[in-house]
Amino acid sequence: MSFLDLAKSRYTTKRYNANEKIADEKIQQLKEILRLSPSSINSQPWQFIFVSDEKTKSELASVSFFNEQKINEASHLVVFSVIDSVEKFEEQIRQNLPEGSVNYYNNFLKPLPETEIKSWLQRQVYLSLGFFLSACASLEIDSTPMEGIKTEEYNKILQLNGYKTLFAVAIGYRNPEDTNQPSVKPKFRLELENIIKSI
Ligand SMILES: Cc1cc2nc3c(=O)[nH]c(=O)nc-3n(C[C@H](O)[C@H](O)[C@H](O)COP(=O)(O)O)c2cc1C
């Protein structure tokens, strides 16, 4: 399928088929794809937690507001987290990145207030979300990106250390009765002329 067709057919799944699990081989591919996500200066300030254990998944579902049922019915829940200390991040890049990248960070990012550095780190993780949703579509896996979760509770349940939760994505296979499918509910987007300009 062309990328345009994938973009037209992927959608935020609201109901999953609880009996259909994603094969391990596809989960492995998704893990490799996340590892290959691009990020500014190759900063990679993230950790991704794949949850398939039903007990943990259901605990996380219970602190996910209106997303509870989706998570319980989905095959897996993937939690996206960002490194929580600027000092730790700086140590990570010193150890792993070429001097030019570290210099770029030191010159352009390090002088900024901590909140702006942290916002820059979070933006890298959001970029991996776009990559991941497209990857799911290409593997014919349905997905639900979710900011509607209690991130502090996620940190506790998952006992995160050095990272904190930003958002999560439920993945699995749709319930055929899901009314959010584009075949039932056409996608809404702003008109192309209003959001794309050509010069
Ligand atoms: C960062 C982010 C957070 C979102 N959070 C939720 C959520 O908590 N629950 C939900 O059902 N949908 C959530 N959505 C789905 C959006 O509402 C959806 O992507 C948008 O309406 C476009 O619809 P489509 O994905 O079906 O094309 C989220 C999407 C993104 C990108």
mmCIF file with all atom_site columns, C-alpha atoms and ligand atoms in Angstrom:
data_model
loop_
_atom_site.group_PDB
_atom_site.id
_atom_site.type_symbol
_atom_site.label_atom_id
_atom_site.label_alt_id
_atom_site.label_comp_id
_atom_site.label_asym_id
_atom_site.label_entity_id
_atom_site.label_seq_id
_atom_site.pdbx_PDB_ins_code
_atom_site.Cartn_x
_atom_site.Cartn_y
_atom_site.Cartn_z
_atom_site.occupancy
_atom_site.B_iso_or_equiv
_atom_site.pdbx_formal_charge
_atom_site.auth_seq_id
_atom_site.auth_comp_id
_atom_site.auth_asym_id
_atom_site.auth_atom_id
_atom_site.pdbx_PDB_model_num
ATOM   1   C CA  . MET A 1 1   ? 0.000   0.000   0.000  1.00 0.00 ? 1   MET A CA  1
ATOM   2   C CA  . SER A 1 2   ? 1.313   3.511   -0.756 1.00 0.00 ? 2   SER A CA  1
ATOM   3   C CA  . PHE A 1 3   ? 2.095   5.785   2.194  1.00 0.00 ? 3   PHE A CA  1
ATOM   4   C CA  . LEU A 1 4   ? -0.824  8.018   1.173  1.00 0.00 ? 4   LEU A CA  1
ATOM   5   C CA  . ASP A 1 5   ? -3.197  5.065   1.279  1.00 0.00 ? 5   ASP A CA  1
ATOM   6   C CA  . LEU A 1 6   ? -1.844  4.067   4.708  1.00 0.00 ? 6   LEU A CA  1
ATOM   7   C CA  . ALA A 1 7   ? -2.449  7.631   5.923  1.00 0.00 ? 7   ALA A CA  1
ATOM   8   C CA  . LYS A 1 8   ? -6.017  7.460   4.660  1.00 0.00 ? 8   LYS A CA  1
ATOM   9   C CA  . SER A 1 9   ? -6.772  4.077   6.192  1.00 0.00 ? 9   SER A CA  1
ATOM   10  C CA  . ARG A 1 10  ? -5.040  4.267   9.610  1.00 0.00 ? 10  ARG A CA  1
ATOM   11  C CA  . TYR A 1 11  ? -7.199  5.696   12.379 1.00 0.00 ? 11  TYR A CA  1
ATOM   12  C CA  . THR A 1 12  ? -7.476  5.988   16.143 1.00 0.00 ? 12  THR A CA  1
ATOM   13  C CA  . THR A 1 13  ? -9.029  2.701   17.173 1.00 0.00 ? 13  THR A CA  1
ATOM   14  C CA  . LYS A 1 14  ? -11.679 2.932   19.884 1.00 0.00 ? 14  LYS A CA  1
ATOM   15  C CA  . ARG A 1 15  ? -12.664 -0.752  20.176 1.00 0.00 ? 15  ARG A CA  1
ATOM   16  C CA  . TYR A 1 16  ? -10.353 -3.758  19.961 1.00 0.00 ? 16  TYR A CA  1
ATOM   17  C CA  . ASN A 1 17  ? -10.908 -7.468  19.469 1.00 0.00 ? 17  ASN A CA  1
ATOM   18  C CA  . ALA A 1 18  ? -9.685  -8.780  22.833 1.00 0.00 ? 18  ALA A CA  1
ATOM   19  C CA  . ASN A 1 19  ? -9.118  -12.271 21.439 1.00 0.00 ? 19  ASN A CA  1
ATOM   20  C CA  . GLU A 1 20  ? -6.658  -11.277 18.727 1.00 0.00 ? 20  GLU A CA  1
ATOM   21  C CA  . LYS A 1 21  ? -3.038  -10.861 19.847 1.00 0.00 ? 21  LYS A CA  1
ATOM   22  C CA  . ILE A 1 22  ? -0.177  -9.402  17.829 1.00 0.00 ? 22  ILE A CA  1
ATOM   23  C CA  . ALA A 1 23  ? 2.405   -12.037 16.830 1.00 0.00 ? 23  ALA A CA  1
ATOM   24  C CA  . ASP A 1 24  ? 5.767   -11.839 18.643 1.00 0.00 ? 24  ASP A CA  1
ATOM   25  C CA  . GLU A 1 25  ? 7.588   -11.399 15.348 1.00 0.00 ? 25  GLU A CA  1
ATOM   26  C CA  . LYS A 1 26  ? 5.632   -8.191  14.630 1.00 0.00 ? 26  LYS A CA  1
ATOM   27  C CA  . ILE A 1 27  ? 6.212   -6.913  18.166 1.00 0.00 ? 27  ILE A CA  1
ATOM   28  C CA  . GLN A 1 28  ? 9.925   -7.483  17.635 1.00 0.00 ? 28  GLN A CA  1
ATOM   29  C CA  . GLN A 1 29  ? 9.765   -5.451  14.423 1.00 0.00 ? 29  GLN A CA  1
ATOM   30  C CA  . LEU A 1 30  ? 8.019   -2.589  16.231 1.00 0.00 ? 30  LEU A CA  1
ATOM   31  C CA  . LYS A 1 31  ? 10.753  -2.582  18.886 1.00 0.00 ? 31  LYS A CA  1
ATOM   32  C CA  . GLU A 1 32  ? 13.450  -2.366  16.194 1.00 0.00 ? 32  GLU A CA  1
ATOM   33  C CA  . ILE A 1 33  ? 11.549  0.417   14.414 1.00 0.00 ? 33  ILE A CA  1
ATOM   34  C CA  . LEU A 1 34  ? 11.267  2.476   17.609 1.00 0.00 ? 34  LEU A CA  1
ATOM   35  C CA  . ARG A 1 35  ? 14.982  2.054   18.156 1.00 0.00 ? 35  ARG A CA  1
ATOM   36  C CA  . LEU A 1 36  ? 15.521  3.492   14.664 1.00 0.00 ? 36  LEU A CA  1
ATOM   37  C CA  . SER A 1 37  ? 13.380  6.602   15.269 1.00 0.00 ? 37  SER A CA  1
ATOM   38  C CA  . PRO A 1 38  ? 15.135  9.810   14.275 1.00 0.00 ? 38  PRO A CA  1
ATOM   39  C CA  . SER A 1 39  ? 15.805  12.545  16.845 1.00 0.00 ? 39  SER A CA  1
ATOM   40  C CA  . SER A 1 40  ? 17.611  15.893  16.894 1.00 0.00 ? 40  SER A CA  1
ATOM   41  C CA  . ILE A 1 41  ? 21.409  15.341  17.102 1.00 0.00 ? 41  ILE A CA  1
ATOM   42  C CA  . ASN A 1 42  ? 20.496  11.645  17.500 1.00 0.00 ? 42  ASN A CA  1
ATOM   43  C CA  . SER A 1 43  ? 19.724  12.451  21.136 1.00 0.00 ? 43  SER A CA  1
ATOM   44  C CA  . GLN A 1 44  ? 17.449  9.433   21.806 1.00 0.00 ? 44  GLN A CA  1
ATOM   45  C CA  . PRO A 1 45  ? 16.198  10.667  25.214 1.00 0.00 ? 45  PRO A CA  1
ATOM   46  C CA  . TRP A 1 46  ? 13.636  7.867   25.543 1.00 0.00 ? 46  TRP A CA  1
ATOM   47  C CA  . GLN A 1 47  ? 12.581  4.484   26.815 1.00 0.00 ? 47  GLN A CA  1
ATOM   48  C CA  . PHE A 1 48  ? 9.673   2.471   25.442 1.00 0.00 ? 48  PHE A CA  1
ATOM   49  C CA  . ILE A 1 49  ? 7.914   -0.113  27.615 1.00 0.00 ? 49  ILE A CA  1
ATOM   50  C CA  . PHE A 1 50  ? 5.932   -2.866  25.900 1.00 0.00 ? 50  PHE A CA  1
ATOM   51  C CA  . VAL A 1 51  ? 3.247   -4.190  28.233 1.00 0.00 ? 51  VAL A CA  1
ATOM   52  C CA  . SER A 1 52  ? 1.575   -7.496  27.380 1.00 0.00 ? 52  SER A CA  1
ATOM   53  C CA  . ASP A 1 53  ? 1.190   -8.853  30.917 1.00 0.00 ? 53  ASP A CA  1
ATOM   54  C CA  . GLU A 1 54  ? -2.605  -8.694  31.412 1.00 0.00 ? 54  GLU A CA  1
ATOM   55  C CA  . LYS A 1 55  ? -2.424  -7.818  35.109 1.00 0.00 ? 55  LYS A CA  1
ATOM   56  C CA  . THR A 1 56  ? -0.086  -4.854  34.576 1.00 0.00 ? 56  THR A CA  1
ATOM   57  C CA  . LYS A 1 57  ? -2.026  -3.756  31.497 1.00 0.00 ? 57  LYS A CA  1
ATOM   58  C CA  . SER A 1 58  ? -5.269  -3.779  33.453 1.00 0.00 ? 58  SER A CA  1
ATOM   59  C CA  . GLU A 1 59  ? -3.677  -1.829  36.332 1.00 0.00 ? 59  GLU A CA  1
ATOM   60  C CA  . LEU A 1 60  ? -2.541  0.807   33.822 1.00 0.00 ? 60  LEU A CA  1
ATOM   61  C CA  . ALA A 1 61  ? -5.982  0.777   32.179 1.00 0.00 ? 61  ALA A CA  1
ATOM   62  C CA  . SER A 1 62  ? -7.575  1.587   35.530 1.00 0.00 ? 62  SER A CA  1
ATOM   63  C CA  . VAL A 1 63  ? -5.626  4.879   35.679 1.00 0.00 ? 63  VAL A CA  1
ATOM   64  C CA  . SER A 1 64  ? -6.361  5.856   32.081 1.00 0.00 ? 64  SER A CA  1
ATOM   65  C CA  . PHE A 1 65  ? -9.678  7.719   32.340 1.00 0.00 ? 65  PHE A CA  1
ATOM   66  C CA  . PHE A 1 66  ? -11.904 7.182   29.254 1.00 0.00 ? 66  PHE A CA  1
ATOM   67  C CA  . ASN A 1 67  ? -9.226  5.005   27.642 1.00 0.00 ? 67  ASN A CA  1
ATOM   68  C CA  . GLU A 1 68  ? -9.671  2.116   30.088 1.00 0.00 ? 68  GLU A CA  1
ATOM   69  C CA  . GLN A 1 69  ? -11.656 -0.241  27.871 1.00 0.00 ? 69  GLN A CA  1
ATOM   70  C CA  . LYS A 1 70  ? -9.400  0.264   24.842 1.00 0.00 ? 70  LYS A CA  1
ATOM   71  C CA  . ILE A 1 71  ? -6.340  -0.696  26.864 1.00 0.00 ? 71  ILE A CA  1
ATOM   72  C CA  . ASN A 1 72  ? -8.011  -3.737  28.394 1.00 0.00 ? 72  ASN A CA  1
ATOM   73  C CA  . GLU A 1 73  ? -9.140  -4.993  24.991 1.00 0.00 ? 73  GLU A CA  1
ATOM   74  C CA  . ALA A 1 74  ? -5.914  -4.171  23.108 1.00 0.00 ? 74  ALA A CA  1
ATOM   75  C CA  . SER A 1 75  ? -3.194  -6.750  22.582 1.00 0.00 ? 75  SER A CA  1
ATOM   76  C CA  . HIS A 1 76  ? -0.358  -4.598  23.970 1.00 0.00 ? 76  HIS A CA  1
ATOM   77  C CA  . LEU A 1 77  ? 0.178   -1.204  25.543 1.00 0.00 ? 77  LEU A CA  1
ATOM   78  C CA  . VAL A 1 78  ? 3.343   0.694   24.653 1.00 0.00 ? 78  VAL A CA  1
ATOM   79  C CA  . VAL A 1 79  ? 4.379   3.390   27.137 1.00 0.00 ? 79  VAL A CA  1
ATOM   80  C CA  . PHE A 1 80  ? 6.584   6.220   25.861 1.00 0.00 ? 80  PHE A CA  1
ATOM   81  C CA  . SER A 1 81  ? 8.836   7.842   28.447 1.00 0.00 ? 81  SER A CA  1
ATOM   82  C CA  . VAL A 1 82  ? 11.428  10.630  28.470 1.00 0.00 ? 82  VAL A CA  1
ATOM   83  C CA  . ILE A 1 83  ? 14.669  10.852  30.443 1.00 0.00 ? 83  ILE A CA  1
ATOM   84  C CA  . ASP A 1 84  ? 13.877  12.908  33.540 1.00 0.00 ? 84  ASP A CA  1
ATOM   85  C CA  . SER A 1 85  ? 17.176  14.556  34.390 1.00 0.00 ? 85  SER A CA  1
ATOM   86  C CA  . VAL A 1 86  ? 19.081  16.987  32.201 1.00 0.00 ? 86  VAL A CA  1
ATOM   87  C CA  . GLU A 1 87  ? 22.345  15.996  33.931 1.00 0.00 ? 87  GLU A CA  1
ATOM   88  C CA  . LYS A 1 88  ? 21.741  12.337  33.162 1.00 0.00 ? 88  LYS A CA  1
ATOM   89  C CA  . PHE A 1 89  ? 20.927  13.183  29.558 1.00 0.00 ? 89  PHE A CA  1
ATOM   90  C CA  . GLU A 1 90  ? 24.141  15.186  29.219 1.00 0.00 ? 90  GLU A CA  1
ATOM   91  C CA  . GLU A 1 91  ? 26.113  12.227  30.580 1.00 0.00 ? 91  GLU A CA  1
ATOM   92  C CA  . GLN A 1 92  ? 24.381  9.916   28.067 1.00 0.00 ? 92  GLN A CA  1
ATOM   93  C CA  . ILE A 1 93  ? 25.288  12.065  25.074 1.00 0.00 ? 93  ILE A CA  1
ATOM   94  C CA  . ARG A 1 94  ? 28.865  12.594  26.316 1.00 0.00 ? 94  ARG A CA  1
ATOM   95  C CA  . GLN A 1 95  ? 29.296  8.833   26.372 1.00 0.00 ? 95  GLN A CA  1
ATOM   96  C CA  . ASN A 1 96  ? 27.574  8.012   23.082 1.00 0.00 ? 96  ASN A CA  1
ATOM   97  C CA  . LEU A 1 97  ? 27.517  10.872  20.577 1.00 0.00 ? 97  LEU A CA  1
ATOM   98  C CA  . PRO A 1 98  ? 30.234  12.358  18.363 1.00 0.00 ? 98  PRO A CA  1
ATOM   99  C CA  . GLU A 1 99  ? 31.933  15.531  19.598 1.00 0.00 ? 99  GLU A CA  1
ATOM   100 C CA  . GLY A 1 100 ? 30.142  17.682  16.980 1.00 0.00 ? 100 GLY A CA  1
ATOM   101 C CA  . SER A 1 101 ? 26.718  16.704  18.315 1.00 0.00 ? 101 SER A CA  1
ATOM   102 C CA  . VAL A 1 102 ? 27.733  17.307  21.927 1.00 0.00 ? 102 VAL A CA  1
ATOM   103 C CA  . ASN A 1 103 ? 29.135  20.708  20.919 1.00 0.00 ? 103 ASN A CA  1
ATOM   104 C CA  . TYR A 1 104 ? 25.869  21.584  19.190 1.00 0.00 ? 104 TYR A CA  1
ATOM   105 C CA  . TYR A 1 105 ? 24.001  20.726  22.391 1.00 0.00 ? 105 TYR A CA  1
ATOM   106 C CA  . ASN A 1 106 ? 26.436  22.690  24.549 1.00 0.00 ? 106 ASN A CA  1
ATOM   107 C CA  . ASN A 1 107 ? 26.226  25.775  22.320 1.00 0.00 ? 107 ASN A CA  1
ATOM   108 C CA  . PHE A 1 108 ? 22.541  25.923  21.432 1.00 0.00 ? 108 PHE A CA  1
ATOM   109 C CA  . LEU A 1 109 ? 20.558  23.967  24.029 1.00 0.00 ? 109 LEU A CA  1
ATOM   110 C CA  . LYS A 1 110 ? 22.467  23.866  27.304 1.00 0.00 ? 110 LYS A CA  1
ATOM   111 C CA  . PRO A 1 111 ? 22.240  27.682  27.772 1.00 0.00 ? 111 PRO A CA  1
ATOM   112 C CA  . LEU A 1 112 ? 18.403  27.529  27.702 1.00 0.00 ? 112 LEU A CA  1
ATOM   113 C CA  . PRO A 1 113 ? 16.271  27.374  30.881 1.00 0.00 ? 113 PRO A CA  1
ATOM   114 C CA  . GLU A 1 114 ? 15.766  23.809  32.157 1.00 0.00 ? 114 GLU A CA  1
ATOM   115 C CA  . THR A 1 115 ? 12.072  23.846  31.202 1.00 0.00 ? 115 THR A CA  1
ATOM   116 C CA  . GLU A 1 116 ? 12.991  24.535  27.576 1.00 0.00 ? 116 GLU A CA  1
ATOM   117 C CA  . ILE A 1 117 ? 15.623  21.793  27.512 1.00 0.00 ? 117 ILE A CA  1
ATOM   118 C CA  . LYS A 1 118 ? 13.050  19.377  28.940 1.00 0.00 ? 118 LYS A CA  1
ATOM   119 C CA  . SER A 1 119 ? 10.502  20.497  26.368 1.00 0.00 ? 119 SER A CA  1
ATOM   120 C CA  . TRP A 1 120 ? 13.085  19.824  23.610 1.00 0.00 ? 120 TRP A CA  1
ATOM   121 C CA  . LEU A 1 121 ? 13.688  16.323  25.040 1.00 0.00 ? 121 LEU A CA  1
ATOM   122 C CA  . GLN A 1 122 ? 9.950   15.618  25.076 1.00 0.00 ? 122 GLN A CA  1
ATOM   123 C CA  . ARG A 1 123 ? 9.572   16.767  21.476 1.00 0.00 ? 123 ARG A CA  1
ATOM   124 C CA  . GLN A 1 124 ? 12.011  14.053  20.429 1.00 0.00 ? 124 GLN A CA  1
ATOM   125 C CA  . VAL A 1 125 ? 9.782   11.415  22.022 1.00 0.00 ? 125 VAL A CA  1
ATOM   126 C CA  . TYR A 1 126 ? 6.698   12.797  20.260 1.00 0.00 ? 126 TYR A CA  1
ATOM   127 C CA  . LEU A 1 127 ? 8.548   12.453  16.978 1.00 0.00 ? 127 LEU A CA  1
ATOM   128 C CA  . SER A 1 128 ? 8.945   8.733   17.677 1.00 0.00 ? 128 SER A CA  1
ATOM   129 C CA  . LEU A 1 129 ? 5.158   8.567   18.137 1.00 0.00 ? 129 LEU A CA  1
ATOM   130 C CA  . GLY A 1 130 ? 4.568   9.649   14.539 1.00 0.00 ? 130 GLY A CA  1
ATOM   131 C CA  . PHE A 1 131 ? 7.131   7.125   13.349 1.00 0.00 ? 131 PHE A CA  1
ATOM   132 C CA  . PHE A 1 132 ? 5.493   4.400   15.436 1.00 0.00 ? 132 PHE A CA  1
ATOM   133 C CA  . LEU A 1 133 ? 1.907   5.073   14.285 1.00 0.00 ? 133 LEU A CA  1
ATOM   134 C CA  . SER A 1 134 ? 3.014   4.891   10.654 1.00 0.00 ? 134 SER A CA  1
ATOM   135 C CA  . ALA A 1 135 ? 4.944   1.689   11.341 1.00 0.00 ? 135 ALA A CA  1
ATOM   136 C CA  . CYS A 1 136 ? 1.864   0.112   12.927 1.00 0.00 ? 136 CYS A CA  1
ATOM   137 C CA  . ALA A 1 137 ? -0.197  1.007   9.870  1.00 0.00 ? 137 ALA A CA  1
ATOM   138 C CA  . SER A 1 138 ? 2.379   -0.546  7.552  1.00 0.00 ? 138 SER A CA  1
ATOM   139 C CA  . LEU A 1 139 ? 2.232   -3.778  9.606  1.00 0.00 ? 139 LEU A CA  1
ATOM   140 C CA  . GLU A 1 140 ? -1.603  -3.709  9.517  1.00 0.00 ? 140 GLU A CA  1
ATOM   141 C CA  . ILE A 1 141 ? -1.732  -3.211  13.272 1.00 0.00 ? 141 ILE A CA  1
ATOM   142 C CA  . ASP A 1 142 ? -4.396  -0.891  14.690 1.00 0.00 ? 142 ASP A CA  1
ATOM   143 C CA  . SER A 1 143 ? -3.381  1.731   17.231 1.00 0.00 ? 143 SER A CA  1
ATOM   144 C CA  . THR A 1 144 ? -4.598  4.355   19.714 1.00 0.00 ? 144 THR A CA  1
ATOM   145 C CA  . PRO A 1 145 ? -2.271  7.171   20.793 1.00 0.00 ? 145 PRO A CA  1
ATOM   146 C CA  . MET A 1 146 ? -3.285  8.358   24.274 1.00 0.00 ? 146 MET A CA  1
ATOM   147 C CA  . GLU A 1 147 ? -2.395  11.389  26.336 1.00 0.00 ? 147 GLU A CA  1
ATOM   148 C CA  . GLY A 1 148 ? -5.514  10.749  28.416 1.00 0.00 ? 148 GLY A CA  1
ATOM   149 C CA  . ILE A 1 149 ? -3.689  8.758   31.077 1.00 0.00 ? 149 ILE A CA  1
ATOM   150 C CA  . LYS A 1 150 ? -2.489  9.478   34.638 1.00 0.00 ? 150 LYS A CA  1
ATOM   151 C CA  . THR A 1 151 ? 1.214   9.670   33.910 1.00 0.00 ? 151 THR A CA  1
ATOM   152 C CA  . GLU A 1 152 ? 2.282   9.850   37.577 1.00 0.00 ? 152 GLU A CA  1
ATOM   153 C CA  . GLU A 1 153 ? 0.385   6.640   38.287 1.00 0.00 ? 153 GLU A CA  1
ATOM   154 C CA  . TYR A 1 154 ? 2.022   5.003   35.277 1.00 0.00 ? 154 TYR A CA  1
ATOM   155 C CA  . ASN A 1 155 ? 5.450   5.931   36.664 1.00 0.00 ? 155 ASN A CA  1
ATOM   156 C CA  . LYS A 1 156 ? 4.583   4.227   39.956 1.00 0.00 ? 156 LYS A CA  1
ATOM   157 C CA  . ILE A 1 157 ? 3.041   1.073   38.478 1.00 0.00 ? 157 ILE A CA  1
ATOM   158 C CA  . LEU A 1 158 ? 5.939   0.604   36.057 1.00 0.00 ? 158 LEU A CA  1
ATOM   159 C CA  . GLN A 1 159 ? 8.486   1.616   38.728 1.00 0.00 ? 159 GLN A CA  1
ATOM   160 C CA  . LEU A 1 160 ? 10.207  3.898   36.246 1.00 0.00 ? 160 LEU A CA  1
ATOM   161 C CA  . ASN A 1 161 ? 13.664  4.946   37.281 1.00 0.00 ? 161 ASN A CA  1
ATOM   162 C CA  . GLY A 1 162 ? 15.301  7.901   35.544 1.00 0.00 ? 162 GLY A CA  1
ATOM   163 C CA  . TYR A 1 163 ? 12.450  8.232   33.050 1.00 0.00 ? 163 TYR A CA  1
ATOM   164 C CA  . LYS A 1 164 ? 8.906   9.568   33.233 1.00 0.00 ? 164 LYS A CA  1
ATOM   165 C CA  . THR A 1 165 ? 5.808   8.700   31.245 1.00 0.00 ? 165 THR A CA  1
ATOM   166 C CA  . LEU A 1 166 ? 4.618   11.087  28.521 1.00 0.00 ? 166 LEU A CA  1
ATOM   167 C CA  . PHE A 1 167 ? 1.879   9.119   26.773 1.00 0.00 ? 167 PHE A CA  1
ATOM   168 C CA  . ALA A 1 168 ? 0.957   5.583   25.698 1.00 0.00 ? 168 ALA A CA  1
ATOM   169 C CA  . VAL A 1 169 ? -0.228  3.742   22.590 1.00 0.00 ? 169 VAL A CA  1
ATOM   170 C CA  . ALA A 1 170 ? -2.619  0.790   22.665 1.00 0.00 ? 170 ALA A CA  1
ATOM   171 C CA  . ILE A 1 171 ? -2.058  -1.624  19.773 1.00 0.00 ? 171 ILE A CA  1
ATOM   172 C CA  . GLY A 1 172 ? -3.964  -4.642  18.512 1.00 0.00 ? 172 GLY A CA  1
ATOM   173 C CA  . TYR A 1 173 ? -6.665  -5.500  16.025 1.00 0.00 ? 173 TYR A CA  1
ATOM   174 C CA  . ARG A 1 174 ? -9.915  -3.613  15.698 1.00 0.00 ? 174 ARG A CA  1
ATOM   175 C CA  . ASN A 1 175 ? -13.310 -4.894  16.757 1.00 0.00 ? 175 ASN A CA  1
ATOM   176 C CA  . PRO A 1 176 ? -15.241 -5.041  13.444 1.00 0.00 ? 176 PRO A CA  1
ATOM   177 C CA  . GLU A 1 177 ? -17.936 -2.971  15.149 1.00 0.00 ? 177 GLU A CA  1
ATOM   178 C CA  . ASP A 1 178 ? -15.629 -0.063  15.956 1.00 0.00 ? 178 ASP A CA  1
ATOM   179 C CA  . THR A 1 179 ? -17.583 2.975   14.764 1.00 0.00 ? 179 THR A CA  1
ATOM   180 C CA  . ASN A 1 180 ? -14.479 5.156   14.502 1.00 0.00 ? 180 ASN A CA  1
ATOM   181 C CA  . GLN A 1 181 ? -13.223 3.331   11.377 1.00 0.00 ? 181 GLN A CA  1
ATOM   182 C CA  . PRO A 1 182 ? -12.879 5.617   8.335  1.00 0.00 ? 182 PRO A CA  1
ATOM   183 C CA  . SER A 1 183 ? -15.324 3.367   6.438  1.00 0.00 ? 183 SER A CA  1
ATOM   184 C CA  . VAL A 1 184 ? -17.985 4.273   9.018  1.00 0.00 ? 184 VAL A CA  1
ATOM   185 C CA  . LYS A 1 185 ? -16.826 7.727   10.159 1.00 0.00 ? 185 LYS A CA  1
ATOM   186 C CA  . PRO A 1 186 ? -14.909 9.594   7.446  1.00 0.00 ? 186 PRO A CA  1
ATOM   187 C CA  . LYS A 1 187 ? -11.753 11.314  8.631  1.00 0.00 ? 187 LYS A CA  1
ATOM   188 C CA  . PHE A 1 188 ? -12.020 15.015  9.412  1.00 0.00 ? 188 PHE A CA  1
ATOM   189 C CA  . ARG A 1 189 ? -9.083  17.243  8.475  1.00 0.00 ? 189 ARG A CA  1
ATOM   190 C CA  . LEU A 1 190 ? -8.739  20.972  7.713  1.00 0.00 ? 190 LEU A CA  1
ATOM   191 C CA  . GLU A 1 191 ? -8.765  21.793  4.026  1.00 0.00 ? 191 GLU A CA  1
ATOM   192 C CA  . LEU A 1 192 ? -5.411  21.337  2.277  1.00 0.00 ? 192 LEU A CA  1
ATOM   193 C CA  . GLU A 1 193 ? -5.451  24.943  0.968  1.00 0.00 ? 193 GLU A CA  1
ATOM   194 C CA  . ASN A 1 194 ? -5.665  26.242  4.540  1.00 0.00 ? 194 ASN A CA  1
ATOM   195 C CA  . ILE A 1 195 ? -2.738  24.316  5.969  1.00 0.00 ? 195 ILE A CA  1
ATOM   196 C CA  . ILE A 1 196 ? -0.301  23.886  3.058  1.00 0.00 ? 196 ILE A CA  1
ATOM   197 C CA  . LYS A 1 197 ? 1.250   26.865  1.306  1.00 0.00 ? 197 LYS A CA  1
ATOM   198 C CA  . SER A 1 198 ? 3.445   26.638  -1.762 1.00 0.00 ? 198 SER A CA  1
ATOM   199 C CA  . ILE A 1 199 ? 5.754   29.447  -2.792 1.00 0.00 ? 199 ILE A CA  1
HETATM 200 C C1  . LIG B 2 .   ? -0.592  12.902  21.146 1.00 0.00 ? 1   LIG B C1  1
HETATM 201 C C2  . LIG B 2 .   ? -1.986  12.363  20.938 1.00 0.00 ? 1   LIG B C2  1
HETATM 202 C C3  . LIG B 2 .   ? -2.798  12.087  22.045 1.00 0.00 ? 1   LIG B C3  1
HETATM 203 C C4  . LIG B 2 .   ? -4.066  11.530  21.859 1.00 0.00 ? 1   LIG B C4  1
HETATM 204 N N1  . LIG B 2 .   ? -4.802  11.144  22.953 1.00 0.00 ? 1   LIG B N1  1
HETATM 205 C C5  . LIG B 2 .   ? -5.933  10.420  22.770 1.00 0.00 ? 1   LIG B C5  1
HETATM 206 C C6  . LIG B 2 .   ? -6.608  9.792   23.867 1.00 0.00 ? 1   LIG B C6  1
HETATM 207 O O1  . LIG B 2 .   ? -6.206  9.915   25.033 1.00 0.00 ? 1   LIG B O1  1
HETATM 208 N N2  . LIG B 2 .   ? -7.689  9.010   23.600 1.00 0.00 ? 1   LIG B N2  1
HETATM 209 C C7  . LIG B 2 .   ? -8.161  8.838   22.318 1.00 0.00 ? 1   LIG B C7  1
HETATM 210 O O2  . LIG B 2 .   ? -9.156  8.103   22.131 1.00 0.00 ? 1   LIG B O2  1
HETATM 211 N N3  . LIG B 2 .   ? -7.562  9.435   21.268 1.00 0.00 ? 1   LIG B N3  1
HETATM 212 C C8  . LIG B 2 .   ? -6.448  10.194  21.454 1.00 0.00 ? 1   LIG B C8  1
HETATM 213 N N4  . LIG B 2 .   ? -5.797  10.745  20.373 1.00 0.00 ? 1   LIG B N4  1
HETATM 214 C C9  . LIG B 2 .   ? -6.339  10.533  19.007 1.00 0.00 ? 1   LIG B C9  1
HETATM 215 C C10 . LIG B 2 .   ? -6.717  11.824  18.273 1.00 0.00 ? 1   LIG B C10 1
HETATM 216 O O3  . LIG B 2 .   ? -7.928  12.320  18.776 1.00 0.00 ? 1   LIG B O3  1
HETATM 217 C C11 . LIG B 2 .   ? -6.797  11.476  16.766 1.00 0.00 ? 1   LIG B C11 1
HETATM 218 O O4  . LIG B 2 .   ? -5.503  11.185  16.302 1.00 0.00 ? 1   LIG B O4  1
HETATM 219 C C12 . LIG B 2 .   ? -7.390  12.606  15.921 1.00 0.00 ? 1   LIG B C12 1
HETATM 220 O O5  . LIG B 2 .   ? -8.702  12.874  16.271 1.00 0.00 ? 1   LIG B O5  1
HETATM 221 C C13 . LIG B 2 .   ? -7.325  12.252  14.425 1.00 0.00 ? 1   LIG B C13 1
HETATM 222 O O6  . LIG B 2 .   ? -8.031  11.063  14.177 1.00 0.00 ? 1   LIG B O6  1
HETATM 223 P P1  . LIG B 2 .   ? -7.362  9.780   13.504 1.00 0.00 ? 1   LIG B P1  1
HETATM 224 O O7  . LIG B 2 .   ? -6.143  9.409   14.337 1.00 0.00 ? 1   LIG B O7  1
HETATM 225 O O8  . LIG B 2 .   ? -8.420  8.715   13.593 1.00 0.00 ? 1   LIG B O8  1
HETATM 226 O O9  . LIG B 2 .   ? -6.985  10.127  12.109 1.00 0.00 ? 1   LIG B O9  1
HETATM 227 C C14 . LIG B 2 .   ? -4.544  11.308  20.551 1.00 0.00 ? 1   LIG B C14 1
HETATM 228 C C15 . LIG B 2 .   ? -3.722  11.623  19.448 1.00 0.00 ? 1   LIG B C15 1
HETATM 229 C C16 . LIG B 2 .   ? -2.451  12.112  19.628 1.00 0.00 ? 1   LIG B C16 1
HETATM 230 C C17 . LIG B 2 .   ? -1.575  12.357  18.425 1.00 0.00 ? 1   LIG B C17 1
#
